[in-house]
C-alpha atoms as a printed R data frame, in Angstrom:
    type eleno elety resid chain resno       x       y       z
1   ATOM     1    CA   UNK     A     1 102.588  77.381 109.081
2   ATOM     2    CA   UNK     A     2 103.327  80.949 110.323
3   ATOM     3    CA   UNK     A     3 104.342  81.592 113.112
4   ATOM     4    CA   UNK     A     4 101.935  84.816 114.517
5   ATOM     5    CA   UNK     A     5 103.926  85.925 117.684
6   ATOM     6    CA   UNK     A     6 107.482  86.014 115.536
7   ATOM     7    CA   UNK     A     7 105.811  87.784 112.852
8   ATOM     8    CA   UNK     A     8 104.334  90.657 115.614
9   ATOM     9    CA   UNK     A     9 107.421  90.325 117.132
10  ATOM    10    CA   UNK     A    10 109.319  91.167 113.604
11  ATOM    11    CA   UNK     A    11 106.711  93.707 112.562
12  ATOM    12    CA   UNK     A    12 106.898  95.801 115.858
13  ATOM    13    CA   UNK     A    13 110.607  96.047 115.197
14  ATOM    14    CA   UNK     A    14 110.609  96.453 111.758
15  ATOM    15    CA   UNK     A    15 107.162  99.026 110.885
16  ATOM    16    CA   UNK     A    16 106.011 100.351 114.214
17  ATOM    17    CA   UNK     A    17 109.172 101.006 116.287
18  ATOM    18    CA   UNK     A    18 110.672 103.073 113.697
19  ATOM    19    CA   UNK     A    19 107.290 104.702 113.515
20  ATOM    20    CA   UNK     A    20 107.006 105.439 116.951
21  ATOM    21    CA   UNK     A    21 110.450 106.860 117.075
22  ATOM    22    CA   UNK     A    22 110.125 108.804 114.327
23  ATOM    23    CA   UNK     A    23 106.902 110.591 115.904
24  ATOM    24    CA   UNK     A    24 108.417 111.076 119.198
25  ATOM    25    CA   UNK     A    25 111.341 112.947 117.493
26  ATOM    26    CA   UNK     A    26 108.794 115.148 115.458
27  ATOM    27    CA   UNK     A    27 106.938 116.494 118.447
28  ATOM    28    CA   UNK     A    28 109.030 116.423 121.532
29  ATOM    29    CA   UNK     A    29 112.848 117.593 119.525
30  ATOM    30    CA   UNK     A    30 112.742 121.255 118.072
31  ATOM    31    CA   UNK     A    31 116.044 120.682 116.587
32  ATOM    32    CA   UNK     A    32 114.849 117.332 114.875
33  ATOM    33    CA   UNK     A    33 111.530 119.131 113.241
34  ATOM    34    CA   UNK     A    34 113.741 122.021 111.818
35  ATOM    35    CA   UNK     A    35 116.491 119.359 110.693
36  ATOM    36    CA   UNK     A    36 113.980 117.453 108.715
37  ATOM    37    CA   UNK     A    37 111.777 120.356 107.540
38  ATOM    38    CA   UNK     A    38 115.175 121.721 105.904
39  ATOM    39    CA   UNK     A    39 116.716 118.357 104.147
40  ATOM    40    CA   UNK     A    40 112.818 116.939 103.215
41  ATOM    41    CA   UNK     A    41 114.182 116.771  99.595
42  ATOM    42    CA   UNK     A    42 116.468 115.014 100.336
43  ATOM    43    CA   UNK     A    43 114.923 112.321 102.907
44  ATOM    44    CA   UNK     A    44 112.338 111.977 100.425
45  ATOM    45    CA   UNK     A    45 114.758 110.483  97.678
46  ATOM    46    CA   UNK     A    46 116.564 108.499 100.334
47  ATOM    47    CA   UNK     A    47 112.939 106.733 101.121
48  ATOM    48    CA   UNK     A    48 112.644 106.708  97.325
49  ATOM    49    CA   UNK     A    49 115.846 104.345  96.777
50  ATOM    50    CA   UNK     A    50 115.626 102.580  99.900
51  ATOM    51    CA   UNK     A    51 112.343 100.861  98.529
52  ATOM    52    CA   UNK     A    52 113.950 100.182  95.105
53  ATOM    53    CA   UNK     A    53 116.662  98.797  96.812
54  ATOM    54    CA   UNK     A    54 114.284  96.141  99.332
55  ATOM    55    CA   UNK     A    55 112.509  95.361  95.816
56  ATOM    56    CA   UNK     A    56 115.749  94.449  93.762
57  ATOM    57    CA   UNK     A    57 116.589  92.348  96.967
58  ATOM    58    CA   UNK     A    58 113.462  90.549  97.197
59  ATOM    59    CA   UNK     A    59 113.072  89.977  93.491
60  ATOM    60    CA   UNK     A    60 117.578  88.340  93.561
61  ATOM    61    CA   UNK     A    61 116.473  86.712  96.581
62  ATOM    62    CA   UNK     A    62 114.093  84.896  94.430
63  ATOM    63    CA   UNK     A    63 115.974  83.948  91.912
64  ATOM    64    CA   UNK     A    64 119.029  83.133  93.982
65  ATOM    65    CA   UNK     A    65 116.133  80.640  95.904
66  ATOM    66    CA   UNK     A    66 115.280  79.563  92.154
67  ATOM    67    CA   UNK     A    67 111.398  79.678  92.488
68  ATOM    68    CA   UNK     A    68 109.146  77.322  90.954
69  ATOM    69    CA   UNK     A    69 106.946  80.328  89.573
70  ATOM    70    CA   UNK     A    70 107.214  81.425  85.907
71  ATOM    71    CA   UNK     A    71 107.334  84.252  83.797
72  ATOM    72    CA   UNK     A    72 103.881  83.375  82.571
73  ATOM    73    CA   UNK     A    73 102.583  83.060  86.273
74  ATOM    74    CA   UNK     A    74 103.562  87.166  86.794
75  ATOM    75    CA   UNK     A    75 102.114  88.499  83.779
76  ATOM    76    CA   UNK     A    76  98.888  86.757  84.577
77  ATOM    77    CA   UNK     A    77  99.256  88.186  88.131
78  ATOM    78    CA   UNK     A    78  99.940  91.666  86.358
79  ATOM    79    CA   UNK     A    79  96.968  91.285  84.451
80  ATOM    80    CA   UNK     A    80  94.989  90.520  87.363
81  ATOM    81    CA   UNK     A    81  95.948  93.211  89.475
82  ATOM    82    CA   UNK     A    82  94.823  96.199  86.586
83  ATOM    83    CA   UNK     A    83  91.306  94.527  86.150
84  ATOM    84    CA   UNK     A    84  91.030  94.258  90.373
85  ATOM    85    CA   UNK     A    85  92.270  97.956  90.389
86  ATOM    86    CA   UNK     A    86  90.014  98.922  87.997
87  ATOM    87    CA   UNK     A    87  87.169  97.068  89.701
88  ATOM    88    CA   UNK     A    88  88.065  98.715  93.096
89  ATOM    89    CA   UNK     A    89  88.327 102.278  92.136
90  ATOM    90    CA   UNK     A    90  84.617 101.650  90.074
91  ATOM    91    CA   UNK     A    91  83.053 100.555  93.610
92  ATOM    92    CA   UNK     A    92  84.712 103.085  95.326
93  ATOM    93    CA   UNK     A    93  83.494 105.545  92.940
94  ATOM    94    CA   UNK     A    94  79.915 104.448  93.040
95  ATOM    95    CA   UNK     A    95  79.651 104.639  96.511
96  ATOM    96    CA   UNK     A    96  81.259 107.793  97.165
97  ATOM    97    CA   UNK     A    97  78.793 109.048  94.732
98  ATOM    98    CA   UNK     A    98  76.162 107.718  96.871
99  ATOM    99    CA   UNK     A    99  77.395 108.957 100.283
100 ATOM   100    CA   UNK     A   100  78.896 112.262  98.928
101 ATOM   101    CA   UNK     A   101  76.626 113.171  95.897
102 ATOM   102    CA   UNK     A   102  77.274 117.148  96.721
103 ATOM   103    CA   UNK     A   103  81.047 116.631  97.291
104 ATOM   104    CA   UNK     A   104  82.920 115.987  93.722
105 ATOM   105    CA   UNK     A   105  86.478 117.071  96.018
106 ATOM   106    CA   UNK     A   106  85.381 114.579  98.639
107 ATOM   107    CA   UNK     A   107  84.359 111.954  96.194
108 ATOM   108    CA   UNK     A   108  88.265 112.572  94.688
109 ATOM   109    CA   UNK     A   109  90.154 111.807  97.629
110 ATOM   110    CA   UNK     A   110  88.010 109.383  98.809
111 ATOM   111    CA   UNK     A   111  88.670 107.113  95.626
112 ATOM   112    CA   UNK     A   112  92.429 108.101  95.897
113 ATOM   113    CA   UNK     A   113  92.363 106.843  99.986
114 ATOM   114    CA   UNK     A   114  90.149 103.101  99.246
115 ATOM   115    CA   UNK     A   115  92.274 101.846  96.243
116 ATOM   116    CA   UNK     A   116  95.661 103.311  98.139
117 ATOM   117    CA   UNK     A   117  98.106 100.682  99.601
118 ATOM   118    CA   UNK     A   118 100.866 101.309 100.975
119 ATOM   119    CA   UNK     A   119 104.359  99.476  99.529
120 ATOM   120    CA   UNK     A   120 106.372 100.501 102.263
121 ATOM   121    CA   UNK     A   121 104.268  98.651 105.299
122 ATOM   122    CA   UNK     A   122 103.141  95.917 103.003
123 ATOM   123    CA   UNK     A   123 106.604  94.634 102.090
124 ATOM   124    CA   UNK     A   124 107.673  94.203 105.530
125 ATOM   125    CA   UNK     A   125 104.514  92.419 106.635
126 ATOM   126    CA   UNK     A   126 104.728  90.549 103.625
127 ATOM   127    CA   UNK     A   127 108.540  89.537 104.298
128 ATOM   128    CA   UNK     A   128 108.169  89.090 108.308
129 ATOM   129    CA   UNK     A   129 105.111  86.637 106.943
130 ATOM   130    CA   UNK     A   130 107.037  84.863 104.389
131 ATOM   131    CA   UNK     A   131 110.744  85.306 105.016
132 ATOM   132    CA   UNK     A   132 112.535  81.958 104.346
133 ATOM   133    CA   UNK     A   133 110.075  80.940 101.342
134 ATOM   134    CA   UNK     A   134 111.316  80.819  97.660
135 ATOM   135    CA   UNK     A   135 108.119  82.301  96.321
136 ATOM   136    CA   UNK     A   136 108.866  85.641  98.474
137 ATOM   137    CA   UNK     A   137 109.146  87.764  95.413
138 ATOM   138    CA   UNK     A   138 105.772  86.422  93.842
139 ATOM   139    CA   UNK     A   139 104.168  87.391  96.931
140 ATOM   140    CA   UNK     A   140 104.725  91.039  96.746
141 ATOM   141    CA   UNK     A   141 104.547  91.176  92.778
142 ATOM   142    CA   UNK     A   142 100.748  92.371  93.554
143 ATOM   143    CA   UNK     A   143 102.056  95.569  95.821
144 ATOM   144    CA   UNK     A   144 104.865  96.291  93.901
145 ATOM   145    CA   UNK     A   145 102.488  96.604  90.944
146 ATOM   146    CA   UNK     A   146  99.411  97.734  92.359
147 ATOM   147    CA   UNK     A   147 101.456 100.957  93.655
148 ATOM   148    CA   UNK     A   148 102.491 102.634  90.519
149 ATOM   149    CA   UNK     A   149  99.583 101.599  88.840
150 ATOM   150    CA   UNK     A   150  97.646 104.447  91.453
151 ATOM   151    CA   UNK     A   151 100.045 107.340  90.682
C-alpha cells in the first residue's frame, strides 16, 4: 500500500522544489546565470557522480536489506529491457515516418525524445514510491539500464 499524499509530499521536496529553485535563480539572479555559465564543466560532472553515487546506495541498500531477488532475476530483467528498447524505438520510428515523412532531422530527434527517460527524476519517484522495501534496487534496475542503453 502506498501512501499517495507522502509520496507528493516527498516528490515536491525532493524533484520539483529544487527545480523550481533552480529556475528562479536562472532568470531573476544575473550573478547566478554568469556563475553557472562559467563552472558548467564542472556542475556537469558533479550531477555526473551524484547519480553514481544514489545508484551505489540503492544497489548496498539492497543488499544490506538482503533481497529475495536473484542474480538470475536481473539478467532476465536486462534482457527484457534491450528487446522493449528495441521494440520502442521501432514504433517510434514507424510513426515518425508516418507523421514526418519529409523530415529525416525531425524523425531523429523525435525517436531520441519517445524512447528517452530520464534517471535522475525516475529514481526519486521510484525511491519516494518504494523507500522502506528490500526489493528497492530491483525496482530501478530497468532505469538504470534503460539509460545507457540510449546513449
Amino acid at each position: 500500500s502506498v501512501d499517495i499524499e507522502k509520496v507528493f509530499v516527498k516528490l515536491s521536496l525532493r524533484v520539483i522544489a529544487p527545480i523550481v529553485v533552480g529556475q528562479l535563480l536562472k532568470n531573476f539572479v544575473p550573478p547566478v546565470t554568469r556563475f553557472v555559465a562559467k563552472y558548467k564543466p564542472r556542475f556537469k560532472k558533479t550531477q555526473e557522480w551524484t547519480l553514481v553515487f544514489i545508484i551505489y546506495t540503492v544497489f548496498c541498500n539492497t543488499f544490506l536489506e538482503k533481497s529475495e531477488t536473484t542474480g538470475v532475476d536481473a539478467i532476465v530483467m536486462v534482457a527484457v529491457q534491450c528487446c522493449l528498447l528495441c521494440l520502442v524505438m521501432v514504433v517510434a520510428w514507424l510513426f515518425l515516418k508516418i507523421f514526418f515523412p519529409n523530415s529525416p532531422k525531425l524523425r531523429v530527434m523525435g525517436l531520441f525524445g519517445c524512447s528517452h527517460k530520464t534517471v535522475a527524476m525516475g529514481i526519486p519517484l521510484i525511491n519516494a514510491i518504494y523507500e522502506t522495501d528490500p526489493d528497492l534496487a530491483f525496482y530501478t534496475l530497468p532505469l538504470i539500464v534503460w539509460h545507457p542503453m540510449q546513449a
